[in-house]
Short mmCIF file of C-alpha atoms in Angstrom, two decimals:
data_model
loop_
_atom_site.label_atom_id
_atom_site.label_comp_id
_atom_site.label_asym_id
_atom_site.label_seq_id
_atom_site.Cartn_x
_atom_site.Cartn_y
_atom_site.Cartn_z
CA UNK A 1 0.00 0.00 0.00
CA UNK A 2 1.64 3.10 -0.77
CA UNK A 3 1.19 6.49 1.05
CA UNK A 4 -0.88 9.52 0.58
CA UNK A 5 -0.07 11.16 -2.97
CA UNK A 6 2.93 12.78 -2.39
CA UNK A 7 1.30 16.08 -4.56
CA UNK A 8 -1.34 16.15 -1.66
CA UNK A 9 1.15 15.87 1.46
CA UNK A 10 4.40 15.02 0.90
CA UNK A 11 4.57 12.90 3.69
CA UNK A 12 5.88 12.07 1.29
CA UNK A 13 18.69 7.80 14.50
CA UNK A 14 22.52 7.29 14.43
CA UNK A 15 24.25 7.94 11.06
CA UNK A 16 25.22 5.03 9.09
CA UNK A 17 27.38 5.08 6.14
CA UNK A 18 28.39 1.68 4.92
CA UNK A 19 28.13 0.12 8.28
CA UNK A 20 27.05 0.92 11.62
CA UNK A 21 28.51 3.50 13.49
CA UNK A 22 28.42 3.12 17.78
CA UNK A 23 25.59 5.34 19.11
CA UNK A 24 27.81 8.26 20.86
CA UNK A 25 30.48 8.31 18.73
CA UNK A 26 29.21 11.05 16.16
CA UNK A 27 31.63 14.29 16.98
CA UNK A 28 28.71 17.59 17.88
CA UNK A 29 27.88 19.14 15.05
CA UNK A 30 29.50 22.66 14.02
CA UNK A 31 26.65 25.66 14.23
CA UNK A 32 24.33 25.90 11.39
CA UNK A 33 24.84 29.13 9.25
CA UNK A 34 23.24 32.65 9.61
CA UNK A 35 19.69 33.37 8.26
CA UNK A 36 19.73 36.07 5.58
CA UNK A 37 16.45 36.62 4.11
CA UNK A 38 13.36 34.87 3.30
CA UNK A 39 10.76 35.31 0.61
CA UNK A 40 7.11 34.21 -0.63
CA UNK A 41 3.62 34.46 0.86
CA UNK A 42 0.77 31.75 0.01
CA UNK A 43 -1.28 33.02 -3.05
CA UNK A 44 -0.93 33.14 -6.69
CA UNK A 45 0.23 36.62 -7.53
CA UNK A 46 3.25 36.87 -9.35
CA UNK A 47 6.08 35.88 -6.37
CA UNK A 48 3.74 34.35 -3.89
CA UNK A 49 3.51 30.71 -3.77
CA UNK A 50 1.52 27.56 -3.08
CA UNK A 51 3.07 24.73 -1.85
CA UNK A 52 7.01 25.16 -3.64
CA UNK A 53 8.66 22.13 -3.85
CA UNK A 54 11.52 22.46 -5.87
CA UNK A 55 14.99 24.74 -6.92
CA UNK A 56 17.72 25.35 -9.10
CA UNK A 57 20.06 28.25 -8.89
CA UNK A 58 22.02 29.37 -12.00
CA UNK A 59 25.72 30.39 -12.24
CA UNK A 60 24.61 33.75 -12.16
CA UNK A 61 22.23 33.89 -9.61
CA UNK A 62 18.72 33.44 -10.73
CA UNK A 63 16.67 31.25 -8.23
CA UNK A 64 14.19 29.31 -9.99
CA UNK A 65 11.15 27.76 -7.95
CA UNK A 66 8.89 25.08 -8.61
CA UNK A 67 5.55 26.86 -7.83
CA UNK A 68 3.78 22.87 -7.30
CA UNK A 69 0.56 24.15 -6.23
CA UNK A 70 -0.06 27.07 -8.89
CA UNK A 71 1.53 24.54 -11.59
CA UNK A 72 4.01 27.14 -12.56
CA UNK A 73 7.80 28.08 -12.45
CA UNK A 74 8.87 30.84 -11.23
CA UNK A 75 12.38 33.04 -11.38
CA UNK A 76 13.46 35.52 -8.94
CA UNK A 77 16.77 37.40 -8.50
CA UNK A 78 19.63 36.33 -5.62
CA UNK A 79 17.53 38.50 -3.24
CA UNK A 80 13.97 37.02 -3.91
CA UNK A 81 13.03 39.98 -6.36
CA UNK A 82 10.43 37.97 -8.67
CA UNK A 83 11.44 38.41 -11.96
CA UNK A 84 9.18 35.91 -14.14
CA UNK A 85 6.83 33.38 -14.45
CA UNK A 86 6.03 30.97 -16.56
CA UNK A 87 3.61 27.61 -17.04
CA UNK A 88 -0.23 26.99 -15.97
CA UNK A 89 -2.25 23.52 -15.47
CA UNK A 90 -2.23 21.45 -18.33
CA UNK A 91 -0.99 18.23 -20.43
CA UNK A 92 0.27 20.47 -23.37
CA UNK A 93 3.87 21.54 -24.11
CA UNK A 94 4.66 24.15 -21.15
CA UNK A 95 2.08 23.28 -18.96
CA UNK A 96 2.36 21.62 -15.67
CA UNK A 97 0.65 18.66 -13.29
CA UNK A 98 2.82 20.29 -10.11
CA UNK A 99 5.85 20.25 -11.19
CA UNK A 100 8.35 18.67 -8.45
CA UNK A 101 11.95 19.14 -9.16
CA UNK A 102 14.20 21.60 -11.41
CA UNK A 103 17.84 21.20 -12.73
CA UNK A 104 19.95 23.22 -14.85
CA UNK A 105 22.36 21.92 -17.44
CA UNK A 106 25.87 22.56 -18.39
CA UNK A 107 23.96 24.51 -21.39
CA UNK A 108 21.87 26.46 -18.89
CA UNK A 109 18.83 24.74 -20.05
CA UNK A 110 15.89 24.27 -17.13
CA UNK A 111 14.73 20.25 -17.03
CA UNK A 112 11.58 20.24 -14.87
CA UNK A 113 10.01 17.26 -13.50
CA UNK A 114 6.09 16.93 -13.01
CA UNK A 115 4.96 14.56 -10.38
CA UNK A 116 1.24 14.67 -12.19
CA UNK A 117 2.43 15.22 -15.38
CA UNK A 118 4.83 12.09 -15.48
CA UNK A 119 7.47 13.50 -17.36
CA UNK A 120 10.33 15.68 -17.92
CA UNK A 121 9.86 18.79 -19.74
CA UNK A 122 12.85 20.98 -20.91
CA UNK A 123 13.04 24.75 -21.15
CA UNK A 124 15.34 27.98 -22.14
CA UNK A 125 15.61 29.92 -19.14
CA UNK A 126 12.70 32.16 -20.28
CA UNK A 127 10.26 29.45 -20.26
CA UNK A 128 10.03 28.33 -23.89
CA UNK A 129 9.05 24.87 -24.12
CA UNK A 130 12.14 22.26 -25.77
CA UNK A 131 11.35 19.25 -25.75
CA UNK A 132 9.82 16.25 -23.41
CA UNK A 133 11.17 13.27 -21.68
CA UNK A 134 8.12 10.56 -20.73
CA UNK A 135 10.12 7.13 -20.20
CA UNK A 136 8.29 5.53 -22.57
CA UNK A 137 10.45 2.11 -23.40
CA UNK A 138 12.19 1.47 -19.77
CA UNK A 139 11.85 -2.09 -18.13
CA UNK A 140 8.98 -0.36 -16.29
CA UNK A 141 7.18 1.51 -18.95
CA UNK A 142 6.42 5.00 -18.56
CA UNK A 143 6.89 7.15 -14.96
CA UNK A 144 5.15 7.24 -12.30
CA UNK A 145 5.46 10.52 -10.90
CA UNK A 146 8.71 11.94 -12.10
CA UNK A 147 9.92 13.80 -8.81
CA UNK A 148 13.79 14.00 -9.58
CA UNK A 149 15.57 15.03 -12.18
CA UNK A 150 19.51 15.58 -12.94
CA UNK A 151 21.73 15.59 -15.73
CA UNK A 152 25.07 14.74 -15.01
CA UNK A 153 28.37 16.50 -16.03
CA UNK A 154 28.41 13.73 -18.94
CA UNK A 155 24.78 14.92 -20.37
CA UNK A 156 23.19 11.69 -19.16
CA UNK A 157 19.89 12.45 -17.70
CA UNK A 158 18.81 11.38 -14.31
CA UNK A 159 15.00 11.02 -13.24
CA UNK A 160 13.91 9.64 -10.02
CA UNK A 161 10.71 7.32 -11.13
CA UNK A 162 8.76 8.14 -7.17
CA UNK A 163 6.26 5.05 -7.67
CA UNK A 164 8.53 2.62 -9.92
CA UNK A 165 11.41 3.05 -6.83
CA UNK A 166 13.86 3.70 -9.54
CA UNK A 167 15.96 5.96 -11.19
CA UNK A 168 15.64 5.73 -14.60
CA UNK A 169 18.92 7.03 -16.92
CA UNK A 170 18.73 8.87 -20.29
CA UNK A 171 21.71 9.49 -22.80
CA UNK A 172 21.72 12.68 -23.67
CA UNK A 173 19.53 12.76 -27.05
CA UNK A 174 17.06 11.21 -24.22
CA UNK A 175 16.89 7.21 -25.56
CA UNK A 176 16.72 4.83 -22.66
CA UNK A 177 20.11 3.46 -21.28
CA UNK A 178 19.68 2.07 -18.25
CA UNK A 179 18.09 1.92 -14.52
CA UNK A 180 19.75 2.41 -11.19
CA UNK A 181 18.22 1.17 -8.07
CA UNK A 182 15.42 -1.89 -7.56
CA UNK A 183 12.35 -1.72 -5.29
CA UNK A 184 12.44 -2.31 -1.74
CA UNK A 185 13.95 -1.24 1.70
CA UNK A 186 17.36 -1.92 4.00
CA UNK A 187 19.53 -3.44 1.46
CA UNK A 188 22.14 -1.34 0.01
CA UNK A 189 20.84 -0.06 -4.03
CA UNK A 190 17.06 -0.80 -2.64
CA UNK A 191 14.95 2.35 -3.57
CA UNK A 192 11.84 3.05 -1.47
CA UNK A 193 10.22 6.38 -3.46
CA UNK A 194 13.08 8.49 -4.30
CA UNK A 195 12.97 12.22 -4.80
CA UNK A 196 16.42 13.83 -5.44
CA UNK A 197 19.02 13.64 -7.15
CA UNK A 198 22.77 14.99 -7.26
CA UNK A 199 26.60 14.52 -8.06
CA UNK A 200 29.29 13.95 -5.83
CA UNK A 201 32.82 13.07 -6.25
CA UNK A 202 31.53 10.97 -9.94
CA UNK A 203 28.85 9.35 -7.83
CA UNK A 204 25.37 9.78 -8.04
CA UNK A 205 23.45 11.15 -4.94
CA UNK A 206 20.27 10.00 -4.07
CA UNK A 207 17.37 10.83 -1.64
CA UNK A 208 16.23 7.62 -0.89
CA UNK A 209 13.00 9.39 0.70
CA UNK A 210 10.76 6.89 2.20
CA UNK A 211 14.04 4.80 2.99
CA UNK A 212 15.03 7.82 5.16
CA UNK A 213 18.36 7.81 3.93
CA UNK A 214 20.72 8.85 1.19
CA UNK A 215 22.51 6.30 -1.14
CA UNK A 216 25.41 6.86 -3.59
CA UNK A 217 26.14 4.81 -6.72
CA UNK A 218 28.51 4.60 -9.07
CA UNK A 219 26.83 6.02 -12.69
CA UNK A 220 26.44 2.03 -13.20
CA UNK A 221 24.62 1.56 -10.74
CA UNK A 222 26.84 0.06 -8.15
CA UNK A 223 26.01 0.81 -4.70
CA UNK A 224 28.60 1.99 -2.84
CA UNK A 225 27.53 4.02 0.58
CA UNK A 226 24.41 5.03 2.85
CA UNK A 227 23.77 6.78 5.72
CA UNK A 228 20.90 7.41 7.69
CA UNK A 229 17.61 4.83 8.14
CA UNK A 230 18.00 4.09 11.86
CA UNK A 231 20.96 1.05 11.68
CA UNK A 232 20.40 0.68 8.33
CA UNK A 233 16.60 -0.35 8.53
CA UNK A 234 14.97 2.34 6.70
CA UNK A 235 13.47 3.47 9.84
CA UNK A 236 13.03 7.20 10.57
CA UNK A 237 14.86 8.84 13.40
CA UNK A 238 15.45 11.93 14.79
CA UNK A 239 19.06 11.99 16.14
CA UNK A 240 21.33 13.96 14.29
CA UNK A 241 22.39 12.08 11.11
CA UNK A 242 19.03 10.39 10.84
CA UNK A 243 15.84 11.36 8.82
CA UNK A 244 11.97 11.52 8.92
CA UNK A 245 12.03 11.43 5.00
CA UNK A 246 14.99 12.48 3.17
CA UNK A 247 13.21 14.56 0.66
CA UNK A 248 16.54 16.44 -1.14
CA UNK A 249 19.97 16.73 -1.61
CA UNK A 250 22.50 19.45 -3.02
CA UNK A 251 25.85 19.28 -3.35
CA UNK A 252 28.48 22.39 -3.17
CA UNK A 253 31.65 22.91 -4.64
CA UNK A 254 33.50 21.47 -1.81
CA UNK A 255 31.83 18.21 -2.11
CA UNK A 256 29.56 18.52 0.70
CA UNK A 257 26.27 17.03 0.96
CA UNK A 258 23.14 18.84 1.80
CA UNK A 259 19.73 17.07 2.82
CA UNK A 260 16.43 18.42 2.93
CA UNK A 261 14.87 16.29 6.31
CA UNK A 262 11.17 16.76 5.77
CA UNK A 263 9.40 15.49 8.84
CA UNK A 264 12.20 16.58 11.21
CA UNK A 265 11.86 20.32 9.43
CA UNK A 266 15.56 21.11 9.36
CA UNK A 267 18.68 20.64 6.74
CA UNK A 268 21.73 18.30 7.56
CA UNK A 269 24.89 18.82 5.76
CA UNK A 270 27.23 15.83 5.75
CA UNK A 271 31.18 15.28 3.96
CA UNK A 272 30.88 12.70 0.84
CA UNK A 273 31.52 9.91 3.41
CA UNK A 274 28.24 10.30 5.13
CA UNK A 275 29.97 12.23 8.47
CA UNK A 276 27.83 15.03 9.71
CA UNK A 277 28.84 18.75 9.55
CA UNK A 278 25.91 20.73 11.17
CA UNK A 279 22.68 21.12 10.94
CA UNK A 280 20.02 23.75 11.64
CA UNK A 281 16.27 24.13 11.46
CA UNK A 282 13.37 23.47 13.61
CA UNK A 283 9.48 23.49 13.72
CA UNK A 284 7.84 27.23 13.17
CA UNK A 285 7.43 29.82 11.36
CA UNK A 286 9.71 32.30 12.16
CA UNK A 287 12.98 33.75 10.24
CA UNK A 288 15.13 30.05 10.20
CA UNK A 289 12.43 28.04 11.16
CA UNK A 290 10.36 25.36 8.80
CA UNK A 291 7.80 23.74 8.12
CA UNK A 292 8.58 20.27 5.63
CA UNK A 293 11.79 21.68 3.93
CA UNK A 294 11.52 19.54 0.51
CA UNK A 295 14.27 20.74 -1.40
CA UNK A 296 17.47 23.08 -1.88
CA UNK A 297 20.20 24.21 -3.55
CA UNK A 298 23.63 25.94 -3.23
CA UNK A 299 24.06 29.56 -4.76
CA UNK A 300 27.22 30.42 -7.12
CA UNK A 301 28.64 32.35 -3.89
CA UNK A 302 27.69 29.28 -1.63
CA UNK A 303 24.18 31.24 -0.14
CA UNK A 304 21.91 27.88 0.54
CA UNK A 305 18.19 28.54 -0.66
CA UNK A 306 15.71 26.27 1.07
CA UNK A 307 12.42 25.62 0.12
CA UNK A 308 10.07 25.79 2.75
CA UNK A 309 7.18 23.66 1.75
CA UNK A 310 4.49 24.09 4.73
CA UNK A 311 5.30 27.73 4.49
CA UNK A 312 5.01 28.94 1.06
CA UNK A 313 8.77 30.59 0.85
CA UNK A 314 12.03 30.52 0.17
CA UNK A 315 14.79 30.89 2.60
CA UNK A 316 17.88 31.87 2.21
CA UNK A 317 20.95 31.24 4.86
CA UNK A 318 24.78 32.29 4.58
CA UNK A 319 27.82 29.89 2.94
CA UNK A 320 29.23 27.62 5.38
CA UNK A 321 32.83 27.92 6.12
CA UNK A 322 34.99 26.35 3.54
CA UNK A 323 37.19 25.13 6.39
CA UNK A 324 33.61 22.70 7.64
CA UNK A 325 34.71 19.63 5.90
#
């Protein structure tokens, strides 16, 4: 039986990385960063949101949001200044079923994933529709709510397939190649409804949501680390280095490891080997606070954006020191 929608809800602890680590011996974490700003109130005005679930931030700075609940994308400036929109509800060619997750290419090119639409679509930056990836002619058929997507520094595209529990990998002219991950839970390359995606160190990244842990693979396939999933057993936890539903990751140019932890409403930031750095977050609305962080991303001067699901904004939250690693 699988859970509520995950468009609906998205409900949708001792950190493991390959093997079990003695409760107690986790170093304290460092202190999270400083709050800058946050932006977005709930509505549907141009720069207010409903229900934002994913981000991607350019090399230059523009912050683009997926507006789920208004079925739109939206751009704003570094600051939060809205700049454009673009999208509505629909099947057709630049429409949108809530669109979940957003990644940029090395062409600058905006790949959006639609949880209702099942698919991929592709845009220019300005919103003009490119072309459409449905995974027609995988082992599995089509998606079933596309909630990740990535394209790695190769061109290979990356979609997390939420009800399939795969991830489902595209050469770059978008015919099939292969799939990473198999259904189930505990087991190292087991995939219980994955939503992220990222690159680390040649690895693939993966939010292993409903696992409550992240997994790395070689582009293969090849598991080759976890962490999180109370002892391994998919279990939620709260402890620092465990998750209530690991809902996304980011990676910055140090290699570090950012995760979204929905039900626990705060972000953890690990090294590539799974070791926590800090985290920060907790339950509220106020300036730092959220409610269900499902996604974020790491600004071309290190600023972290956070999408703050349950609140309808964006927040945004200084670099981390470069020497936290």
């Amino acid at each position: 039986m699988r859970p509520p929608a995950l468009e609906a809800t998205l409900r949708v602890g001792l950190l493991v990385a390959v093997g079990a680590i003695v409760a107690g011996c986790t170093p304290a974490p460092a202190p999270g960063p400083k709050h800058l700003t946050v932006w977005g109130t709930s509505g549907s005005a141009p720069g207010e949101l409903r229900q934002p679930i994913g981000i991607a931030v350019t090399p230059s700075g523009t912050v683009f949001v997926a507006d789920a609940g208004n079925h739109r994308v939206q751009a704003f400036d570094a600051d939060g200044h809205f700049l454009r929109a673009f999208g509505a509800r629909g099947k057709e060619p630049g429409e949108f079923l809530r669109p979940m997750d957003l990644n940029l290419d090395a062409q600058g090119r905006l790949y959006v994933a639609e949880h209702g639409g099942d698919r991929v679509q592709v845009f220019t930056q300005d919103g003009e529709p490119l072309r459409v990836v449905r995974g027609e002619g995988t082992p599995a058929g089509a998606f079933d709510a596309a909630a990740g997507v990535l394209v790695s520094p190769s061109g290979e595209i990356f979609v997390a397939d939420f009800y399939n529990d795969r991830v489902v990998v595209f050469r770059e002219d978008g015919a099939f190649d292969r799939v990473v991950g198999t259904p189930g839970r505990v087991l190292p390359g087991r995939l219980h409804y994955p939503t992220d995606l990222d690159w680390v160190d040649g690895q693939l990244v993966v939010a292993d949501a409903y696992n409550n842990r992240i997994q790395l693979f070689t582009p293969e396939g090849e598991a080759v680390a976890r962490w999180g999933g109370l002892l391994g057993s998919g279990l939620p936890g709260d402890a620092p280095g465990s998750f209530r539903v690991a809902t996304g990751v980011a990676v910055d140019s140090l290699g570090r490891i950012y995760v979204a932890d929905f039900e626990n409403h705060r972000i953890q930031v690990f090294t590539s080997a799974g070791e926590l750095l800090t985290l920060f977050g907790s339950q509220g609305t106020k300036p730092g606070e959220f409610e269900r962080p499902t996604d974020l991303d790491i600004g071309p001067d290190g600023r972290i954006y956070v999408v703050d699901f349950g609140n309808d904004r964006v927040q945004a939250f200084a670099p981390l020191s470069k020497e936290m690693r």
